[in-house]
Amino acid sequence: MDATFGGEVPPHLHTGRGADPFLRFLARASAGLEWLNRRGSRRRPPVVAVDRDLRVVVDRVRAEAEEVVSLRLRAADGSALPAWQPGAHLDVVLPSGRIRQYSLCGSTADRHHYRVAVRRIADGGGGSREVHDELGEGSALVVRGPRNAFPFVTAARYLFVAGGIGITPILPMVRTAAARGADWRLVYTGRSRDSMPFLDELAALDPARVWIRPDREYGVPASGSELLEHAPSDPAIYCCGPTPMITGVRIDARRTGQCAVHWERFSAPPVVDGRPFQVELATDGRVLDVPADRSALDVIRELRPQVAYSCRQGFCGTCRVEVVSGAVEHRDHVLTDDERGGHMMICVSRARGDRLVVDL
Ligand code: FES
């Protein structure tokens, strides 16, 4: 999630061709879990859209770790900001028009400030570079939300697992769990301590409940079972970070019969049950082949890099396009049945037949 849910994925987190055998195994396992989710009852509920634009100003920029800055935002007119719950995010409209999603990682009690944190992804889609290079104190922005795709349930015991910038939605959850007197543990992983934001804030919580596990100090990334080994009994498990970490936790939690894992990833999910199709761009008639294992968005962006996207998981609504002709297999979590009559989310949805014509 750049601390977004979708935006830009650090290259070392990708699990595609060229990855080592363990990562390829995790990628296949992740696809299998997606398949179960798509058919099971644990599909995510639709994310409620919050259609309000808030004008805000960056009032503080702080370096939180290597290549990670936090932005503190206040309302441009000084008024109180809408309340939010742990797990919520903002859609941030950057000056270029790019829209990126960032988890709120400040205090839910502070009604006059929001805080987000962003890791620079040098070869990403440009959103994180824009934040790092072009925003400063006094920059004006429009944000939408907050909205919550990662709701925090009340429980007596929690295990939180965070990887790198995945600490951003987890941090307010940990604070809330601690304030409620819940029994909680946090496992926080990352490449190295220098790359892991908010270690200072975590140190102010109960150190006996926090395990900092940098890969560099342990030699290898943690396995799912290792990440789960400090869990209190029968916990609600919240996990946010790179796909291999989430997949490892989900596999081992399922294998050992632990509670459901609530998770949020930063990258596009693997395509499951994909069939190849063609997408025709109505504005110039170009016809593109979408392979079984890629999204229409990825293929279209090779030709039209300016096509907007954010979450790449079918819940933010940014990549919505009008469908001129063809039947759509909708895989998003945001369109209503009525909207599905003439639109699709090209990051996840696919053709039912051989070709779709879209208004691009
Ligand atoms: S990019 Fe968010 S729904 Fe497609």
Short mmCIF file of C-alpha atoms and ligand atoms in Angstrom, two decimals:
data_model
loop_
_atom_site.label_atom_id
_atom_site.label_comp_id
_atom_site.label_asym_id
_atom_site.label_seq_id
_atom_site.Cartn_x
_atom_site.Cartn_y
_atom_site.Cartn_z
CA MET A 1 0.00 0.00 0.00
CA ASP A 2 3.04 2.34 -0.98
CA ALA A 3 1.12 2.54 2.12
CA THR A 4 -1.69 2.18 -0.24
CA PHE A 5 -3.83 -0.84 -0.71
CA GLY A 6 -2.95 -1.23 -4.22
CA GLY A 7 -0.80 1.29 -5.84
CA GLU A 8 2.76 0.24 -6.09
CA VAL A 9 4.46 -2.88 -4.98
CA PRO A 10 8.10 -2.97 -4.03
CA PRO A 11 9.88 -5.12 -6.59
CA HIS A 12 11.21 -7.47 -3.93
CA LEU A 13 7.67 -8.30 -2.93
CA HIS A 14 6.55 -9.55 -6.33
CA THR A 15 6.09 -13.27 -6.62
CA GLY A 16 6.04 -13.80 -10.33
CA ARG A 17 8.48 -15.25 -12.80
CA GLY A 18 12.04 -15.15 -11.62
CA ALA A 19 11.08 -15.45 -7.98
CA ASP A 20 12.76 -18.19 -6.00
CA PRO A 21 11.03 -21.57 -5.57
CA PHE A 22 9.65 -20.69 -2.14
CA LEU A 23 8.07 -17.48 -3.45
CA ARG A 24 6.66 -19.36 -6.44
CA PHE A 25 5.13 -21.84 -4.00
CA LEU A 26 3.59 -18.99 -2.01
CA ALA A 27 2.24 -17.41 -5.18
CA ARG A 28 0.54 -20.68 -6.13
CA ALA A 29 -0.75 -21.09 -2.59
CA SER A 30 -2.07 -17.52 -2.64
CA ALA A 31 -3.94 -18.26 -5.87
CA GLY A 32 -5.44 -21.33 -4.21
CA LEU A 33 -6.63 -19.27 -1.25
CA GLU A 34 -8.12 -16.72 -3.63
CA TRP A 35 -10.00 -19.55 -5.32
CA LEU A 36 -11.40 -20.69 -1.96
CA ASN A 37 -12.37 -17.15 -1.04
CA ARG A 38 -14.15 -16.61 -4.34
CA ARG A 39 -16.25 -19.70 -3.80
CA GLY A 40 -16.66 -19.63 -0.08
CA SER A 41 -18.77 -17.59 2.22
CA ARG A 42 -15.93 -15.37 3.34
CA ARG A 43 -16.10 -12.92 0.49
CA ARG A 44 -15.42 -9.41 1.60
CA PRO A 45 -18.45 -7.22 2.05
CA PRO A 46 -18.69 -4.31 -0.35
CA VAL A 47 -16.81 -1.24 0.77
CA VAL A 48 -19.20 1.61 1.41
CA ALA A 49 -18.28 4.55 -0.77
CA VAL A 50 -17.93 7.92 0.93
CA ASP A 51 -18.53 10.48 -1.76
CA ARG A 52 -17.27 13.60 -0.14
CA ASP A 53 -14.26 15.65 -1.07
CA LEU A 54 -12.36 17.11 1.83
CA ARG A 55 -9.92 19.92 1.24
CA VAL A 56 -6.91 19.45 3.46
CA VAL A 57 -3.45 20.92 3.93
CA VAL A 58 -0.26 19.05 4.77
CA ASP A 59 0.78 20.56 8.06
CA ARG A 60 3.70 18.29 8.92
CA VAL A 61 6.03 15.99 6.99
CA ARG A 62 8.23 13.65 8.95
CA ALA A 63 10.81 11.03 7.92
CA GLU A 64 9.71 7.85 9.70
CA ALA A 65 12.18 5.34 8.26
CA GLU A 66 14.30 4.76 5.16
CA GLU A 67 12.18 5.95 2.23
CA VAL A 68 9.10 6.38 4.42
CA VAL A 69 7.53 9.73 5.24
CA SER A 70 4.40 10.51 7.17
CA LEU A 71 2.09 13.37 6.27
CA ARG A 72 -0.10 14.98 8.86
CA LEU A 73 -3.16 16.58 7.31
CA ARG A 74 -5.62 19.15 8.65
CA ALA A 75 -8.79 20.58 7.17
CA ALA A 76 -8.08 23.61 5.00
CA ASP A 77 -10.69 25.60 6.93
CA GLY A 78 -9.52 24.37 10.32
CA SER A 79 -12.72 22.46 11.07
CA ALA A 80 -12.95 19.04 12.69
CA LEU A 81 -12.43 16.09 10.36
CA PRO A 82 -14.82 13.14 9.96
CA ALA A 83 -14.32 10.39 12.53
CA TRP A 84 -12.73 7.09 11.51
CA GLN A 85 -12.13 3.61 12.86
CA PRO A 86 -8.92 1.54 12.85
CA GLY A 87 -8.36 -0.01 9.43
CA ALA A 88 -9.80 2.97 7.54
CA HIS A 89 -8.07 4.60 4.61
CA LEU A 90 -8.24 7.80 2.62
CA ASP A 91 -8.33 8.20 -1.14
CA VAL A 92 -5.79 10.96 -1.69
CA VAL A 93 -6.05 12.94 -4.91
CA LEU A 94 -2.50 14.01 -5.69
CA PRO A 95 -1.78 17.24 -7.58
CA SER A 96 -1.13 15.23 -10.76
CA GLY A 97 -4.63 13.75 -10.54
CA ARG A 98 -3.37 10.34 -9.47
CA ILE A 99 -5.50 8.81 -6.75
CA ARG A 100 -3.81 6.70 -4.14
CA GLN A 101 -5.11 5.02 -1.02
CA TYR A 102 -3.31 5.37 2.26
CA SER A 103 -4.23 3.82 5.58
CA LEU A 104 -4.87 6.21 8.42
CA CYS A 105 -2.19 5.63 11.03
CA GLY A 106 -2.67 8.47 13.51
CA SER A 107 -4.93 8.71 16.52
CA THR A 108 -8.65 8.07 16.12
CA ALA A 109 -9.16 10.54 18.99
CA ASP A 110 -7.53 13.43 17.14
CA ARG A 111 -10.42 14.94 15.17
CA HIS A 112 -8.30 17.74 13.74
CA HIS A 113 -5.60 15.70 12.04
CA TYR A 114 -5.23 12.68 9.83
CA ARG A 115 -1.90 10.94 9.41
CA VAL A 116 -0.78 8.71 6.55
CA ALA A 117 2.62 7.20 5.77
CA VAL A 118 4.05 6.46 2.35
CA ARG A 119 7.03 4.36 1.29
CA ARG A 120 8.80 5.56 -1.85
CA ILE A 121 8.62 2.96 -4.60
CA ALA A 122 11.21 4.01 -7.14
CA ASP A 123 9.81 1.97 -10.02
CA GLY A 124 6.12 2.12 -9.08
CA GLY A 125 3.35 4.03 -10.77
CA GLY A 126 4.61 7.43 -9.61
CA GLY A 127 2.23 8.13 -6.73
CA SER A 128 4.73 7.55 -3.95
CA ARG A 129 7.44 9.52 -5.78
CA GLU A 130 5.02 12.40 -6.12
CA VAL A 131 4.30 12.33 -2.40
CA HIS A 132 7.99 12.24 -1.52
CA ASP A 133 9.28 14.69 -4.08
CA GLU A 134 6.48 17.18 -4.55
CA LEU A 135 4.48 17.45 -1.36
CA GLY A 136 5.61 19.53 1.57
CA GLU A 137 4.23 21.46 4.46
CA GLY A 138 1.52 23.74 3.14
CA SER A 139 0.62 21.56 0.14
CA ALA A 140 -3.12 21.53 -0.53
CA LEU A 141 -4.79 18.22 -1.32
CA VAL A 142 -8.23 16.75 -1.78
CA VAL A 143 -8.99 13.53 0.09
CA ARG A 144 -12.03 11.27 0.00
CA GLY A 145 -13.26 9.10 2.82
CA PRO A 146 -12.34 7.88 5.31
CA ARG A 147 -13.73 4.51 4.38
CA ASN A 148 -12.96 1.12 5.76
CA ALA A 149 -12.10 -2.01 3.78
CA PHE A 150 -10.35 -3.62 6.74
CA PRO A 151 -12.81 -3.42 9.65
CA PHE A 152 -11.56 -4.04 13.15
CA VAL A 153 -13.74 -6.40 15.18
CA THR A 154 -14.05 -6.43 18.94
CA ALA A 155 -12.30 -9.45 20.46
CA ALA A 156 -10.75 -10.47 23.75
CA ARG A 157 -7.45 -11.54 22.18
CA TYR A 158 -5.58 -10.40 19.10
CA LEU A 159 -2.53 -11.30 17.10
CA PHE A 160 -1.36 -8.49 14.83
CA VAL A 161 1.13 -9.27 12.07
CA ALA A 162 2.60 -6.39 10.10
CA GLY A 163 5.19 -6.35 7.32
CA GLY A 164 7.00 -3.08 6.60
CA ILE A 165 4.64 -0.28 5.64
CA GLY A 166 1.82 -2.71 6.49
CA ILE A 167 2.17 -1.39 10.02
CA THR A 168 0.05 1.62 9.00
CA PRO A 169 -3.45 0.12 9.42
CA ILE A 170 -2.23 -2.14 12.22
CA LEU A 171 -0.88 0.62 14.46
CA PRO A 172 -4.30 2.18 15.31
CA MET A 173 -5.68 -1.32 15.85
CA VAL A 174 -2.94 -2.10 18.35
CA ARG A 175 -3.55 1.15 20.19
CA THR A 176 -7.28 0.46 20.31
CA ALA A 177 -6.79 -3.11 21.52
CA ALA A 178 -4.43 -1.88 24.25
CA ALA A 179 -6.86 0.86 25.30
CA ARG A 180 -9.66 -1.71 25.57
CA GLY A 181 -7.56 -3.93 27.82
CA ALA A 182 -7.50 -6.78 25.30
CA ASP A 183 -4.82 -9.47 25.34
CA TRP A 184 -2.74 -8.67 22.25
CA ARG A 185 0.58 -9.44 20.57
CA LEU A 186 2.23 -7.77 17.62
CA VAL A 187 4.78 -9.31 15.28
CA TYR A 188 6.36 -6.66 13.08
CA THR A 189 8.66 -7.70 10.23
CA GLY A 190 10.65 -5.76 7.67
CA ARG A 191 13.95 -5.78 5.83
CA SER A 192 15.82 -3.99 8.61
CA ARG A 193 15.02 -1.79 11.57
CA ASP A 194 16.02 1.27 9.58
CA SER A 195 13.31 0.50 7.03
CA MET A 196 10.55 -0.06 9.58
CA PRO A 197 8.46 3.00 10.49
CA PHE A 198 6.99 3.77 13.90
CA LEU A 199 9.34 1.62 15.98
CA ASP A 200 9.54 4.51 18.44
CA GLU A 201 5.76 4.60 18.87
CA LEU A 202 5.60 0.85 19.32
CA ALA A 203 8.31 1.04 21.98
CA ALA A 204 5.96 3.25 24.01
CA LEU A 205 3.41 0.42 24.08
CA ASP A 206 3.93 -2.72 26.15
CA PRO A 207 7.34 -4.05 24.92
CA ALA A 208 6.56 -7.53 26.22
CA ARG A 209 3.75 -7.77 23.67
CA VAL A 210 5.76 -6.56 20.67
CA TRP A 211 8.19 -8.71 18.69
CA ILE A 212 10.28 -6.81 16.19
CA ARG A 213 11.62 -9.24 13.61
CA PRO A 214 13.79 -7.68 10.89
CA ASP A 215 14.73 -10.16 8.13
CA ARG A 216 18.32 -8.92 8.14
CA GLU A 217 18.80 -9.91 11.79
CA TYR A 218 17.27 -13.36 11.33
CA GLY A 219 18.75 -14.12 7.91
CA VAL A 220 15.47 -15.13 6.28
CA PRO A 221 11.90 -13.85 6.09
CA ALA A 222 9.64 -15.33 8.76
CA SER A 223 7.49 -18.33 7.90
CA GLY A 224 3.77 -18.29 8.60
CA SER A 225 4.14 -20.64 11.56
CA GLU A 226 6.87 -18.45 13.06
CA LEU A 227 4.66 -15.38 12.74
CA LEU A 228 1.84 -17.23 14.49
CA GLU A 229 3.87 -18.78 17.28
CA HIS A 230 3.38 -15.93 19.77
CA ALA A 231 -0.39 -15.75 19.34
CA PRO A 232 -2.58 -15.82 22.44
CA SER A 233 -5.11 -18.64 22.37
CA ASP A 234 -8.03 -18.26 20.00
CA PRO A 235 -7.10 -14.79 18.77
CA ALA A 236 -8.55 -12.56 16.10
CA ILE A 237 -5.63 -12.32 13.66
CA TYR A 238 -5.00 -9.11 11.73
CA CYS A 239 -2.35 -9.23 9.06
CA CYS A 240 -1.13 -6.57 6.66
CA GLY A 241 1.91 -6.58 4.44
CA PRO A 242 3.37 -8.23 1.37
CA THR A 243 1.55 -11.12 -0.29
CA PRO A 244 4.06 -13.88 0.66
CA MET A 245 3.75 -12.95 4.33
CA ILE A 246 -0.05 -12.87 4.27
CA THR A 247 -0.17 -16.14 2.35
CA GLY A 248 2.14 -17.84 4.85
CA VAL A 249 0.01 -16.69 7.77
CA ARG A 250 -3.24 -17.72 6.10
CA ILE A 251 -1.93 -21.17 5.16
CA ASP A 252 -0.59 -21.92 8.62
CA ALA A 253 -3.60 -20.47 10.44
CA ARG A 254 -5.85 -22.67 8.30
CA ARG A 255 -3.64 -25.72 8.81
CA THR A 256 -3.62 -25.35 12.59
CA GLY A 257 -7.30 -24.54 12.85
CA GLN A 258 -6.77 -21.04 14.24
CA CYS A 259 -9.33 -18.31 13.85
CA ALA A 260 -10.02 -16.55 10.60
CA VAL A 261 -7.30 -14.21 9.45
CA HIS A 262 -8.32 -10.65 8.65
CA TRP A 263 -5.85 -9.44 6.11
CA GLU A 264 -5.07 -6.64 3.76
CA ARG A 265 -2.53 -6.74 1.00
CA PHE A 266 -0.70 -4.10 -0.95
CA SER A 267 -0.63 -5.74 -4.32
CA ALA A 268 -3.07 -6.97 -6.90
CA PRO A 269 -4.40 -10.46 -6.13
CA PRO A 270 -3.41 -13.26 -8.47
CA VAL A 271 -5.89 -13.88 -11.28
CA VAL A 272 -7.92 -16.98 -10.50
CA ASP A 273 -9.84 -18.98 -13.11
CA GLY A 274 -8.84 -16.49 -15.76
CA ARG A 275 -9.61 -17.07 -19.44
CA PRO A 276 -7.87 -15.11 -22.17
CA PHE A 277 -9.96 -12.49 -23.92
CA GLN A 278 -9.59 -9.40 -26.04
CA VAL A 279 -10.34 -5.85 -25.05
CA GLU A 280 -11.00 -3.24 -27.72
CA LEU A 281 -10.40 0.41 -26.92
CA ALA A 282 -13.33 2.30 -28.43
CA THR A 283 -11.47 5.56 -29.00
CA ASP A 284 -9.04 4.17 -31.55
CA GLY A 285 -10.17 0.62 -32.18
CA ARG A 286 -6.97 -0.96 -30.84
CA VAL A 287 -7.51 -4.56 -29.80
CA LEU A 288 -5.41 -5.95 -26.96
CA ASP A 289 -4.98 -9.54 -25.86
CA VAL A 290 -5.51 -10.13 -22.14
CA PRO A 291 -3.86 -13.42 -21.11
CA ALA A 292 -5.47 -15.74 -18.60
CA ASP A 293 -3.12 -14.67 -15.82
CA ARG A 294 -3.20 -10.90 -16.27
CA SER A 295 -5.75 -8.17 -15.70
CA ALA A 296 -7.21 -5.94 -18.39
CA LEU A 297 -5.84 -2.98 -16.44
CA ASP A 298 -2.26 -4.23 -16.64
CA VAL A 299 -2.52 -4.88 -20.36
CA ILE A 300 -4.22 -1.57 -21.13
CA ARG A 301 -1.70 0.40 -19.07
CA GLU A 302 1.12 -0.85 -21.27
CA LEU A 303 -0.47 1.15 -24.08
CA ARG A 304 -2.13 3.86 -22.01
CA PRO A 305 -0.05 4.40 -18.86
CA GLN A 306 -2.26 7.32 -17.85
CA VAL A 307 -5.27 5.07 -17.18
CA ALA A 308 -6.24 5.65 -13.55
CA TYR A 309 -6.08 2.96 -10.92
CA SER A 310 -5.48 2.69 -7.21
CA CYS A 311 -6.29 -0.46 -5.20
CA ARG A 312 -6.04 -3.01 -8.08
CA GLN A 313 -8.29 -5.22 -5.96
CA GLY A 314 -11.73 -4.15 -7.11
CA PHE A 315 -12.87 -2.06 -4.19
CA CYS A 316 -11.85 1.58 -4.68
CA GLY A 317 -13.73 2.38 -7.89
CA THR A 318 -10.87 4.29 -9.53
CA CYS A 319 -10.48 2.12 -12.64
CA ARG A 320 -14.18 2.06 -13.52
CA VAL A 321 -14.83 2.24 -17.27
CA GLU A 322 -17.91 2.23 -19.43
CA VAL A 323 -18.53 -0.98 -21.35
CA VAL A 324 -19.60 -0.32 -24.93
CA SER A 325 -20.28 -3.95 -25.79
CA GLY A 326 -19.65 -7.45 -24.53
CA ALA A 327 -20.62 -9.42 -21.44
CA VAL A 328 -18.62 -8.86 -18.25
CA GLU A 329 -17.72 -11.29 -15.51
CA HIS A 330 -17.76 -8.85 -12.61
CA ARG A 331 -15.26 -9.55 -9.85
CA ASP A 332 -15.29 -6.22 -8.05
CA HIS A 333 -16.63 -5.30 -4.62
CA VAL A 334 -17.90 -1.84 -5.41
CA LEU A 335 -20.40 -1.67 -8.28
CA THR A 336 -24.11 -2.05 -7.65
CA ASP A 337 -26.15 -4.36 -9.84
CA ASP A 338 -27.47 -1.33 -11.72
CA GLU A 339 -23.99 0.02 -12.31
CA ARG A 340 -22.88 -3.35 -13.57
CA GLY A 341 -25.27 -2.86 -16.44
CA GLY A 342 -22.85 -0.57 -18.22
CA HIS A 343 -19.58 -0.40 -16.33
CA MET A 344 -16.75 -2.59 -15.11
CA MET A 345 -13.63 -2.44 -12.97
CA ILE A 346 -10.84 -3.34 -15.31
CA CYS A 347 -8.41 -4.22 -12.50
CA VAL A 348 -10.27 -7.43 -11.64
CA SER A 349 -13.25 -8.02 -13.92
CA ARG A 350 -13.00 -9.95 -17.14
CA ALA A 351 -14.95 -10.83 -20.27
CA ARG A 352 -17.51 -13.60 -20.23
CA GLY A 353 -17.01 -14.04 -23.93
CA ASP A 354 -14.10 -13.44 -26.27
CA ARG A 355 -14.11 -9.65 -26.48
CA LEU A 356 -15.13 -6.52 -24.63
CA VAL A 357 -15.24 -3.02 -26.05
CA VAL A 358 -14.58 -0.35 -23.45
CA ASP A 359 -14.78 3.41 -23.57
CA LEU A 360 -11.06 4.13 -23.40
S1 FES B 1 -8.13 0.08 -9.09
FE1 FES B 1 -9.51 0.05 -7.41
S2 FES B 1 -11.30 -0.90 -8.25
FE2 FES B 1 -9.82 -1.04 -9.81
#
